[in-house]
Structures are given as structure tokens and as C-alpha cells.
Amino acid sequence: MNRIVTTSEALSDRERAVAERFAAGMTYREIGEALFIAPSTVRTHLAAIYEKLGVRSKVALAMHINA
């Protein structure tokens, strides 16, 4: 049986924080500064987020986060 996975189930707390900020239009650098992580770590989190949620664009991510 296939089940729809919600954002809160699919993402860790840190991934959710990164996704919400990215969907709000913050840059990698701004997200990194806000969360005290490197921009490269933001990129790593976003790659995992895109994979887990099955999205391919910032717009699709924003729609998923704000749904």
C-alpha cells in the first residue's frame, strides 16, 4: 500500500528549517548564517530534501512546504 508522506514525517528538524527558509526566498548564505551552518551544508541538506520530497525546483519545494 502506498502512503503519502507528509513533510513533517519525511524531514528532520534541521532539514525542515532549511526548507522553510529556502522556500521563503533566503539564499544559501542567509540560511547558513541564520542556522550557524556553512552554505555547502545548506546545499547538502537541500539535495536530501529534494530527494526525500521528490521535488525538482524551488517552486515545487515551496508548494510542498506551504501545503
mmCIF file of C-alpha atoms in Angstrom, residues 4-10 16 18-19 21-22 25 28-29 31 38-40 45 47 49-52 54 57 61 65:
data_model
loop_
_atom_site.group_PDB
_atom_site.id
_atom_site.type_symbol
_atom_site.label_atom_id
_atom_site.label_comp_id
_atom_site.label_asym_id
_atom_site.label_seq_id
_atom_site.Cartn_x
_atom_site.Cartn_y
_atom_site.Cartn_z
ATOM 1 C CA ILE A 4 1.645 9.848 1.113
ATOM 2 C CA VAL A 5 4.466 11.039 3.340
ATOM 3 C CA THR A 6 3.975 14.470 4.842
ATOM 4 C CA THR A 7 6.783 16.988 5.032
ATOM 5 C CA SER A 8 6.966 16.690 8.803
ATOM 6 C CA GLU A 9 7.357 12.911 8.553
ATOM 7 C CA ALA A 10 9.912 12.994 5.758
ATOM 8 C CA ARG A 16 12.629 21.407 7.753
ATOM 9 C CA VAL A 18 16.431 24.794 5.835
ATOM 10 C CA ALA A 19 13.466 24.022 3.556
ATOM 11 C CA ARG A 21 13.881 29.347 4.801
ATOM 12 C CA PHE A 22 14.753 28.352 1.230
ATOM 13 C CA GLY A 25 13.460 33.075 -0.623
ATOM 14 C CA TYR A 28 22.260 29.596 0.918
ATOM 15 C CA ARG A 29 24.419 32.139 2.686
ATOM 16 C CA ILE A 31 20.210 30.297 5.635
ATOM 17 C CA ALA A 38 28.090 26.574 6.091
ATOM 18 C CA PRO A 39 26.441 27.320 2.732
ATOM 19 C CA SER A 40 27.798 23.981 1.494
ATOM 20 C CA HIS A 45 20.517 19.490 3.165
ATOM 21 C CA ALA A 47 19.817 17.842 -2.005
ATOM 22 C CA ILE A 49 15.223 17.461 0.920
ATOM 23 C CA TYR A 50 14.626 17.406 -2.848
ATOM 24 C CA GLU A 51 15.246 13.643 -2.890
ATOM 25 C CA LYS A 52 13.006 12.881 0.095
ATOM 26 C CA GLY A 54 10.532 14.138 -4.808
ATOM 27 C CA SER A 57 12.561 23.005 -8.176
ATOM 28 C CA LEU A 61 9.547 22.808 -2.741
ATOM 29 C CA ILE A 65 6.264 23.218 2.331
#
